Every structure is written in structure tokens, then in C-alpha cells.
Coordinates of C-alpha atoms and ligand atoms in Angstrom, one line a residue:
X1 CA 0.2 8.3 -33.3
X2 CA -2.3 7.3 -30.2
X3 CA -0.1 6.7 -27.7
X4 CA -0.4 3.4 -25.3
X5 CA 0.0 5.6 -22.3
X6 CA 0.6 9.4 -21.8
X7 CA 0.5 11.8 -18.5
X8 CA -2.1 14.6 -18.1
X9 CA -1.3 17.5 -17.0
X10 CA -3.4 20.7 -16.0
X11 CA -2.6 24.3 -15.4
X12 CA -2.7 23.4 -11.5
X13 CA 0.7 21.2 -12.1
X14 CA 2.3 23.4 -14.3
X15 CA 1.9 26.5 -11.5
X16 CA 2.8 23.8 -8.9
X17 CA 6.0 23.8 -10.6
X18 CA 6.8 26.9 -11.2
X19 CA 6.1 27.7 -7.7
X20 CA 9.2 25.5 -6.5
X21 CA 11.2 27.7 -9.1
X22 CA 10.6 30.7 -7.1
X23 CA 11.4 29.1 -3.5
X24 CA 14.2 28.1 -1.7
X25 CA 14.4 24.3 -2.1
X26 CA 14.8 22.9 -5.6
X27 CA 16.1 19.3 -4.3
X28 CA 14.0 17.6 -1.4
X29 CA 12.7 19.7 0.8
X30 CA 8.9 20.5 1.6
X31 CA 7.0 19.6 -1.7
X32 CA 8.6 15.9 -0.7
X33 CA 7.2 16.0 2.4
X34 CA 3.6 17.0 1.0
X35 CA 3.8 14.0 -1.8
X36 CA 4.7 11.6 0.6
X37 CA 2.2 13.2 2.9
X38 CA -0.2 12.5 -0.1
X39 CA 0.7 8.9 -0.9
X40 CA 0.8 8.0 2.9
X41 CA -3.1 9.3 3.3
X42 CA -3.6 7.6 0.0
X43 CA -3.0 4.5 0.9
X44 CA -3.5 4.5 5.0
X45 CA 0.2 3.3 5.6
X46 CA 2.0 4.8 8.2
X47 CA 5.2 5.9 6.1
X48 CA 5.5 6.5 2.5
X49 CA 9.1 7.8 1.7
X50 CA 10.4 9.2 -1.9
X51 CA 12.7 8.1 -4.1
X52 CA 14.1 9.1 -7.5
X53 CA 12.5 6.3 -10.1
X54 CA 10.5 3.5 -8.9
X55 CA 13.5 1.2 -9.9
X56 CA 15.8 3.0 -6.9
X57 CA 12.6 2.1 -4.8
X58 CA 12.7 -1.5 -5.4
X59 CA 16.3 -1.3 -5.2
X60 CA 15.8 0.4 -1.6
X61 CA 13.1 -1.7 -0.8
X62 CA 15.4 -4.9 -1.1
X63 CA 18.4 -3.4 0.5
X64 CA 16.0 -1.9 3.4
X65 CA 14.6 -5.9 3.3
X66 CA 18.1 -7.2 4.3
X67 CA 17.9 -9.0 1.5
X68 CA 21.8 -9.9 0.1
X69 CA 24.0 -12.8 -1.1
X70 CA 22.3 -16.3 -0.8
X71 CA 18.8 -15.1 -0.8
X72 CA 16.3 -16.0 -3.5
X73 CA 13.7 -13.3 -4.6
X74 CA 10.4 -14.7 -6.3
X75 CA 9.0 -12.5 -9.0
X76 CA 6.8 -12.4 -11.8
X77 CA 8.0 -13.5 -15.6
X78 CA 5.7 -10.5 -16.9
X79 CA 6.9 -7.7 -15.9
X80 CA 9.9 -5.1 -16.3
X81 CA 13.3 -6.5 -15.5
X82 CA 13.3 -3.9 -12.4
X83 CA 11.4 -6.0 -10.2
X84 CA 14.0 -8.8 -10.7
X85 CA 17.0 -7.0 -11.2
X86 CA 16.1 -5.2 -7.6
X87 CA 17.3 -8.5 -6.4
X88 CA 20.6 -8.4 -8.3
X89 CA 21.1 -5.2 -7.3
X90 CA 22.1 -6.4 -3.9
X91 CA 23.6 -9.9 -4.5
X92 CA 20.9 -11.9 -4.2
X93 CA 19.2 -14.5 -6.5
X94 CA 16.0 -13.5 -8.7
X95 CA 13.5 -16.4 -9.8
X96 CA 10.5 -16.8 -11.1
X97 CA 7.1 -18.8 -11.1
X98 CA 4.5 -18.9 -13.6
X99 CA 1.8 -16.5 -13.9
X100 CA -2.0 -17.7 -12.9
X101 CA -3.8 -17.6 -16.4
X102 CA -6.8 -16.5 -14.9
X103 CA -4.9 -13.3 -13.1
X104 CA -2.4 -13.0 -15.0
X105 CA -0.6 -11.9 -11.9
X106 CA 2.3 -14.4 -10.5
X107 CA 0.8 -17.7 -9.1
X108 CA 1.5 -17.4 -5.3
X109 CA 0.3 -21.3 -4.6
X110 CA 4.3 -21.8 -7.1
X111 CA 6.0 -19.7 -4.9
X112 CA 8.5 -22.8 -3.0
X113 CA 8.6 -23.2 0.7
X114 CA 12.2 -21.5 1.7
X115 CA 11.8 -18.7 -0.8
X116 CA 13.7 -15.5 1.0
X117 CA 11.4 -12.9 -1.0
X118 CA 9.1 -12.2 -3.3
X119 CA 8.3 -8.8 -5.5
X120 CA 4.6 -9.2 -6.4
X121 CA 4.2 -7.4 -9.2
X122 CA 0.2 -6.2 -9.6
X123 CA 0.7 -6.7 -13.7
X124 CA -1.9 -3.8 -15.6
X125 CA -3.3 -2.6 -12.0
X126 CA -4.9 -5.5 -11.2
X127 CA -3.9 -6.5 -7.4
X128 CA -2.4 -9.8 -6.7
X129 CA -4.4 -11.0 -4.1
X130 CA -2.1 -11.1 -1.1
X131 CA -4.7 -11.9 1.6
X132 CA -5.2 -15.3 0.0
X133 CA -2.0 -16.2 -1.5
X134 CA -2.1 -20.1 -1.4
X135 CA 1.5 -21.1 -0.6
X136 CA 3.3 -23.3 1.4
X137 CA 5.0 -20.8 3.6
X138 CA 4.8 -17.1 3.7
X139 CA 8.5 -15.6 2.7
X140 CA 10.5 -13.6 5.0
X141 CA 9.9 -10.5 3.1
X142 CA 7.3 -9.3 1.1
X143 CA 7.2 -6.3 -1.8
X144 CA 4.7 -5.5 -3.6
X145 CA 6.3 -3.8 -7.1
X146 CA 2.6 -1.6 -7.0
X147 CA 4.0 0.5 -10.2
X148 CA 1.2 0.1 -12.5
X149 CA -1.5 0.2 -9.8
X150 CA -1.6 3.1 -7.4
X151 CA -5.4 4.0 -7.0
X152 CA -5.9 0.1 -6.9
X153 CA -7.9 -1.4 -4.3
X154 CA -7.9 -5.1 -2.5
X155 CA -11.2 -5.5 -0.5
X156 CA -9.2 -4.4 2.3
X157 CA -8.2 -1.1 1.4
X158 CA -6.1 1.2 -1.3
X159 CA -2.7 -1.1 -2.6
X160 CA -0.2 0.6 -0.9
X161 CA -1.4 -0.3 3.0
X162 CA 1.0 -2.9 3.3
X163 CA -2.2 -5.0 4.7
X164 CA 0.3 -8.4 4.0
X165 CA 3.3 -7.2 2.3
X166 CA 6.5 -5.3 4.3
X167 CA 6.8 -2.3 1.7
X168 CA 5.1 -1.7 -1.4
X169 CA 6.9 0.3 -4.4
X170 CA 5.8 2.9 -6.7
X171 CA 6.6 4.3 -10.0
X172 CA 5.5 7.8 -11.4
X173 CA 7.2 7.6 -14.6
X174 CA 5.0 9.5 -17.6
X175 CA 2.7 6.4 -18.4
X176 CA 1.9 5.4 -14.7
X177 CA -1.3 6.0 -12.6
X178 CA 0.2 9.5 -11.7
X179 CA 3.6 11.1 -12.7
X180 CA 6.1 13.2 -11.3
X181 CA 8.6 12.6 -14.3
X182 CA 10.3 10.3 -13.0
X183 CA 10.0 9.1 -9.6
X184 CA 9.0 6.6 -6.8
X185 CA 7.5 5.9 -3.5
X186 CA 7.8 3.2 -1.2
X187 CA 5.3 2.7 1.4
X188 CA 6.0 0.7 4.5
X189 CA 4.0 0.8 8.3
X190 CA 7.5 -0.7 9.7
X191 CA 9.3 2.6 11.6
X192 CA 12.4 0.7 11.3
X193 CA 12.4 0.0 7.8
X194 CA 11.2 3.2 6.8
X195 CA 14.6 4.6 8.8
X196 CA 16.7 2.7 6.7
X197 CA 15.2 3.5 3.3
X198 CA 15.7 7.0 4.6
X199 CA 19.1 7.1 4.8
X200 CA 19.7 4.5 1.9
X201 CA 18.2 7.1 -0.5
X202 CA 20.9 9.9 0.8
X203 CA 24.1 7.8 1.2
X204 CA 23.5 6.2 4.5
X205 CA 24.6 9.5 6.1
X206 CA 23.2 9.4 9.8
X207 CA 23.9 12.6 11.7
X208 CA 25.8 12.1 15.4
X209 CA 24.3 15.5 16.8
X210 CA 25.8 14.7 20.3
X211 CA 28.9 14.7 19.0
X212 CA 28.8 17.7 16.7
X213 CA 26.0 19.8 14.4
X214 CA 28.9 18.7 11.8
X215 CA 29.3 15.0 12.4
X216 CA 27.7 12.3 10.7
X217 CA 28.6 8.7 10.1
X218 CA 28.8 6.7 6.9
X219 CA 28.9 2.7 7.6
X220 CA 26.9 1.6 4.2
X221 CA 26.9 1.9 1.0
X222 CA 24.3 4.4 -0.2
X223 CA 23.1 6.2 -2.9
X224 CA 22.0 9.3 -4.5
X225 CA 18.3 8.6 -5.1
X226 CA 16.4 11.8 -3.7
X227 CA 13.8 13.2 -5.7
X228 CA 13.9 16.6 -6.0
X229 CA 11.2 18.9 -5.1
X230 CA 10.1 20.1 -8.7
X231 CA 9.4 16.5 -9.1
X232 CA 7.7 16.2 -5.7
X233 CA 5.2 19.3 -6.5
X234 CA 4.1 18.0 -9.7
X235 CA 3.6 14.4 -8.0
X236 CA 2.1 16.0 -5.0
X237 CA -0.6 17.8 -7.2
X238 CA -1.1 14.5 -9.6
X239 CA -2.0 13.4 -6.4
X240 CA -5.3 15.4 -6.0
X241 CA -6.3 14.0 -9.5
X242 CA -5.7 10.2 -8.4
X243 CA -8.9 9.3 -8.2
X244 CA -10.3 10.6 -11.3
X245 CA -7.6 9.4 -13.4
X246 CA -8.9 5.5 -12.0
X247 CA -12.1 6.3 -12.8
X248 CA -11.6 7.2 -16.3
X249 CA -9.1 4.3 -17.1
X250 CA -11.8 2.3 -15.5
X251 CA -14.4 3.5 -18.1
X252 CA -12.4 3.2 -20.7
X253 CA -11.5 -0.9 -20.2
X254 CA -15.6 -0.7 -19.5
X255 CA -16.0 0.5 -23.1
X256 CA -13.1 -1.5 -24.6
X257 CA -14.9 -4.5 -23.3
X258 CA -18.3 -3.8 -24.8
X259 CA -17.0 -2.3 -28.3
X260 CA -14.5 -5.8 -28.3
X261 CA -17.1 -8.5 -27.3
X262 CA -17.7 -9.3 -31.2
X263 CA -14.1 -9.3 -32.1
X264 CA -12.1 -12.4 -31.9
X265 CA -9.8 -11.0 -29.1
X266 CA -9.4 -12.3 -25.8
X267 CA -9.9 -9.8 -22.5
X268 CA -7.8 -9.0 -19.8
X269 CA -8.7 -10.6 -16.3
X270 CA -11.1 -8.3 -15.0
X271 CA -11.5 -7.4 -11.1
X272 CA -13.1 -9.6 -8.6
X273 CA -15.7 -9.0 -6.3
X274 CA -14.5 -6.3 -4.2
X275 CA -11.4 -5.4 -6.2
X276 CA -10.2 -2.1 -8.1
X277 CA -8.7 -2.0 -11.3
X278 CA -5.9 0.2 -12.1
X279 CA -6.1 -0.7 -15.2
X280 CA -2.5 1.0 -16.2
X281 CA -2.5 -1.6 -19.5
X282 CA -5.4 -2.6 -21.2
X283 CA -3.5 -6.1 -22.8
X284 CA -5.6 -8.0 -24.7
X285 CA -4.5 -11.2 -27.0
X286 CA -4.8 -11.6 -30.6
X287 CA -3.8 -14.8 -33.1
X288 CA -1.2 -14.0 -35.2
X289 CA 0.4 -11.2 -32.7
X290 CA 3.3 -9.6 -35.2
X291 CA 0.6 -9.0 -38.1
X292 CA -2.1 -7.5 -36.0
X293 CA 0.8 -5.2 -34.2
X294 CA 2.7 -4.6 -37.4
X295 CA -1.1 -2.9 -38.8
X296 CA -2.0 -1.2 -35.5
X297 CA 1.2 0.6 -36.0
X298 CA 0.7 1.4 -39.8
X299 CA -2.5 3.0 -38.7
X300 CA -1.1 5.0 -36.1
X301 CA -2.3 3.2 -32.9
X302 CA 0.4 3.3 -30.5
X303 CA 0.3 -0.3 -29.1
X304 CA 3.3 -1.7 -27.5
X305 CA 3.8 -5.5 -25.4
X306 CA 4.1 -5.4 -22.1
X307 CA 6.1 -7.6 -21.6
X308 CA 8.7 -9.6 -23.3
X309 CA 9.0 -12.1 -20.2
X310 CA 11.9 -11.8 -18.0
X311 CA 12.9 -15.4 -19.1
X312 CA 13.4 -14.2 -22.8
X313 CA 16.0 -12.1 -21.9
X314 CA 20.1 -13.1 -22.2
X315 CA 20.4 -11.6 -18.3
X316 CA 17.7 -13.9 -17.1
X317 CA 20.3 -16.8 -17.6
X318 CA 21.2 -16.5 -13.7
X319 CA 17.7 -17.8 -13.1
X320 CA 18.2 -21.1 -14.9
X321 CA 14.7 -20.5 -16.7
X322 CA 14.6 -20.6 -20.6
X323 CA 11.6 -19.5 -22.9
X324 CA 9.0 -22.2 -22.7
X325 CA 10.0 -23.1 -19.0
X326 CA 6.7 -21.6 -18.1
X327 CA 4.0 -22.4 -19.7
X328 CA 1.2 -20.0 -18.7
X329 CA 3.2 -17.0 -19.5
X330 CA 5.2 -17.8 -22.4
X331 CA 1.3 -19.0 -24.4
X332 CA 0.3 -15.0 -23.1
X333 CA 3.1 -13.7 -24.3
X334 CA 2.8 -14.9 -27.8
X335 CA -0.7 -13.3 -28.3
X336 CA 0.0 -10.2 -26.1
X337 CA -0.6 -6.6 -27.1
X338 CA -1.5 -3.3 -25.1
X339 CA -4.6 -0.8 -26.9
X340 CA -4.0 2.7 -25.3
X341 CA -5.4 3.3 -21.9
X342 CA -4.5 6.8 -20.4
X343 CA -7.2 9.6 -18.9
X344 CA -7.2 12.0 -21.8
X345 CA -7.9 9.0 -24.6
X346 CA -11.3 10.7 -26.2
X347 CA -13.9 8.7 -27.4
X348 CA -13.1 9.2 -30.9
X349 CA -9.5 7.8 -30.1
X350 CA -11.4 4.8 -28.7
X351 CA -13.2 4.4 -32.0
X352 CA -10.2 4.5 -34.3
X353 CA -8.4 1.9 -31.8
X354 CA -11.0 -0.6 -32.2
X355 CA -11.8 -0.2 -36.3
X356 CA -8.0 -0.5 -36.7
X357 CA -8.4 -3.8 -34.6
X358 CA -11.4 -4.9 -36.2
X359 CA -9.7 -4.6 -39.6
X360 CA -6.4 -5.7 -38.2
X361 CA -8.4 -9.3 -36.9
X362 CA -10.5 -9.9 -39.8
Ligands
PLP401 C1 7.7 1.3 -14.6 C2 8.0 0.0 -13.8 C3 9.1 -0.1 -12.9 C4 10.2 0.9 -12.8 O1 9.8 2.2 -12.5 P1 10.7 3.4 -13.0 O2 10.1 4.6 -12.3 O3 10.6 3.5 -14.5 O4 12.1 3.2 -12.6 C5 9.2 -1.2 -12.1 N1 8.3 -2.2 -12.2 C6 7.3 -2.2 -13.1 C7 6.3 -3.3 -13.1 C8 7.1 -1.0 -13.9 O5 6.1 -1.0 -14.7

């Protein structure tokens, strides 16, 4: 089976690994500090600070935010019930808007004046365009849920600089831009807010030196979500790779798009002027969606739908929005389907991909 996504990993991870076997720190300790050394020159914000999934980093991001009972968080309907459940996670409301059918990204023009948040979500890599984001009133806080699109660029600079957003969250599960197994990242160029995700990812613990090389003090609830450095090496060497990886994935939606322009398939929104694809997904849309999947399958192409919509979901109940209550996304949805997109897909995967899709569509 072709995969949809898959991680690729060299000799130089393996022995990064291996190397934190043989030291002193197996939970964080300095391979964390190189990572988020790494993401931080990456991306040109001033902090970046590890967590243990990309999920505990939106939930850190929104508890960092302030954000709690009462507040309404805006997020995408096509995405992974993380970047709305980050709201539940600490009391508050998540809801959605539309997608824009020409980004697929979440409309920002929907978002209503006295919205609390929002978690823009940059769906397949492709950035939401937060420098011109058409609304009424910009929220109090804003996250950028960056998982499928580190390596992505706005025209002014790498996602990740928190140019117009407060924090921006990263995922490094298997299938994402780079991968440290599991893990996350949230970058932020607030000191203040890069304090409190600190301590919220080690139990809140804040050490009272002046009162004792013992004593710390507890006065939230925290967590458990530290990466550990085995994780951070193989992240921080990913890392060196970043780059490449974007280029390949780019070449290979570059070569989708020519070997698909005869086929009656419809394309994913492609970059603007002055943009950078991540292109995490390659989602394309196809008529009769279950047939087309169900014979991609049979010939061992590993597509998958990304996503069912947040509003399809029994949990999604809270947000008083049913299937069919947006438009854009639920028409998307029915024709969705991803073709593998990862750095080590060869050519000759490419090729069986698209006969299986050209027989699948006939
Ligand atoms: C993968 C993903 C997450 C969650 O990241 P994990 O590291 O799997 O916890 C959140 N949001 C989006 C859009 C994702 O694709």
C-alpha cells in the first residue's frame, strides 16, 4: 500500500537518537533546547517552546491565551477536532465559519465581530492569509494551528513568525512536514506568554529560589506535556532536512497537477503570488467520492479524507452547527480525497497513483 503520508528518516536521525541513549538526559534536557533553537531560527520568532503532541500545544496555546469559560473560539470546519477541542479543553466555546472555496482555508471576512479567538488552521500547508484577513474586528487572541505547514511561507516570512497571530502551533506527528514521533511546538514573540506555556507544560511548577533551592509553588493546574529529548534529537535533526522535504512535496503537487490536467478531477487551491505551499495533503475532488476511494484502496493507493468536517461529528453538537449548515465545506467534503504526498514518494509511485485514478474516474 502507498501510503498518503509517511516520515523519512536518514542514518543522520537514527545516530541522533542513539546518541541521547548514551547521555545523561533522556526527558528534556539539551536536544529540547536545540529543536526549539531550530524552530525558533526557522521561523524568526523570538520563542518557540516544546511540547509533547501538537494537540497539548493547542491546548497550551489556549490556556497560555487566557482563554476559559464564556469565550468563543472560531475555527475551521476542515480540520482535526484538535483545533476545536483546544477550546473545550479549557471551558470555552468552539465555533465555526465556512471555509473560503477558493482557499479552502476558513473564511476570515465570517469570522463575527465579538469573537474571543480564533485557531486558523493553514488546511494542506497552504497559509491562511492573516495579513489581509477581511473581518470586522480582529479577535483578542490569535492561533495559528500551523500543523500541516511548517516550511510554509506568507510574503512576509516562514508561518511560524507570529507576523499577525499571538502563537502559532505545530505538530511533528509521522505524516507532518517533519517528525519527532510525536510532538509539538508553539511559537510565540510574547516573553510573557512563552513563560506561561513554560510552566503549563511541567505542572505550573514555578521555583521560589529566595526562599529555598527546594521550594517551588503550584497555583494552576498543569500538566505533563514535556517532550522528551529522544524525541527532541530526532525533531532537531528533521529540522536540517526542512527545506528539502518542501521542496520535494512541492514538486510533487507540481507533477500531480500536470499528469491530472486531462482527468476530470478538480485541484487543490494552489499558492498565491508570494506564498509557499506546504503542501502536507495533496486533496483533490472527485464525483462519486466512495467508488473512486473504495478502487484507489483495492489498488493499493493509500488515500484517506482529510477531513470529515468538525460539524459531522456527535461532539460538534455544542456548536449548534449540523451537516449542511455550511455550505462551502460540506459540497468539499463530499468530493474530497487525499493522493499520497510525502518526500520519499518515487516517481513510479506517482505513476501508479494517477493510472489507478485515471481508471478509477473513467
Ligand atoms: C495533526 C494535527 C493536529 C494534532 O497534532 P498531534 O501532534 O497529532 O497531536 C492538530 N491540528 C491539525 C490540523 C493536525 O493536522
Amino acid at each position: 500500500m502507498i501510503p498518503y503520508g509517511r516520515q523519512s528518516i536518514d542514518e543522520d536521525d537514527i545516530a541522533a537518537v542513539v546518541d541521547v541513549l548514551r547521555g545523561d538526559w533522556l526527558t528534556q534536557g539539551p536536544a529540547i533546547e536545540r529543536f526549539e533553537g531550530a524552530v525558533a531560527e526557522h521561523t524568526g520568532a523570538r520563542h518557540a517552546v516544546a511540547f509533547s503532541s501538537g494537540t497539548a500545544a493547542l491546548h497550551g496555546a489556549a490556556w497560555a491565551a487566557g482563554l476559559g469559560p464564556g469565550d468563543t473560539v472560531v475555527t475551521s470546519p476542515l480540520t482535526f477536532m484538535a483545533s476545536a477541542n483546544c477550546a473545550r479543553y479549557v471551558g470555552a466555546r468552539p465555533a465555526l465559519v465556512d471555509i473560503d472555496p477558493s482557499t479552502w482555508n476558513l473564511d476570515l471576512a465570517r469570522v463575527p465581530a465579538g469573537t474571543d479567538a480564533v485557531v486558523a488552521v493553514h488546511y494542506a500547508g497552504l497559509p491562511v492569509d492573516l495579513a489581509n484577513p477581511g473581518w470586522s474586528e480582529r479577535p483578542r487572541v490569535v492561533i495559528e494551528d500551523a500543523a500541516h505547514a511548517l516550511g510554509a511561507m506568507n510574503p512576509d516570512g516562514p508561518v511560524g513568525n507570529c507576523a499577525h497571530s499571538d502563537m502559532c502551533c505545530f505538530s511533528f506527528h509521522p505524516v507532518k512536514p517533519v517528525t519527532s514521533g510525536e510532538g509539538g511546538m508553539v511559537t510565540t514573540n510574547d516573553d510573557d506568554l512563552a513563560e506561561r506555556l513554560r510552566s503549563f507544560r511541567s505542572h505550573c511548577m514555578v521555583r521560589q529560589p529566595d526562599r529555598g533551592a527546594w521550594v517551588y509553588e503550584i497555583s494552576d493546574v498543569g500538566y505533563n506535556y514535556r517532550m522528551t529529548d529522544l524525541q527532541a534529537a530526532l525533531g532537531a535533526s528533521q529540522m536540517t532536512k526542512l527545506d528539502l522535504f518542501i521542496a520535494r512535496r512541492n514538486e510533487i503537487a507540481d507533477r500531480y497537477r500536470e499528469m491530472l490536467a486531462d482527468l476530470p478531477v478538480g485541484l487543490p487551491p494552489a499558492a498565491p503570488e508570494g506564498f509557499r505551499h506546504g503542501y502536507h495533503l495533496f486533496p483533490i475532488t472527485v464525483a462519486d467520492r466512495r467508488r473512486v476511494f473504495g478502487e484507489l484502496r483495492a489498488a493499493d493507493i493509500g488515500v484517506q479524507v482529510h477531513y470529515v468536517p468538525i460539524h459531522h461529528h456527535p461532539l460538534s453538537s455544542d456548536t449548534g452547527i449540523q451537516p449542511g449548515d455550511l455550505p462551502s465545506c460540506d459540497a468539499l467534503y463530499e468530493r474530497l480525497i487525499s493522493l499520497p504526498c510525502f518526500p520519499g514518494l518515487t516517481a513510479a509511485h506517482q505513476e501508479a497513483v494517477v493510472r489507478a485514478l485515471e481508471s478509477a474516474t473513467q
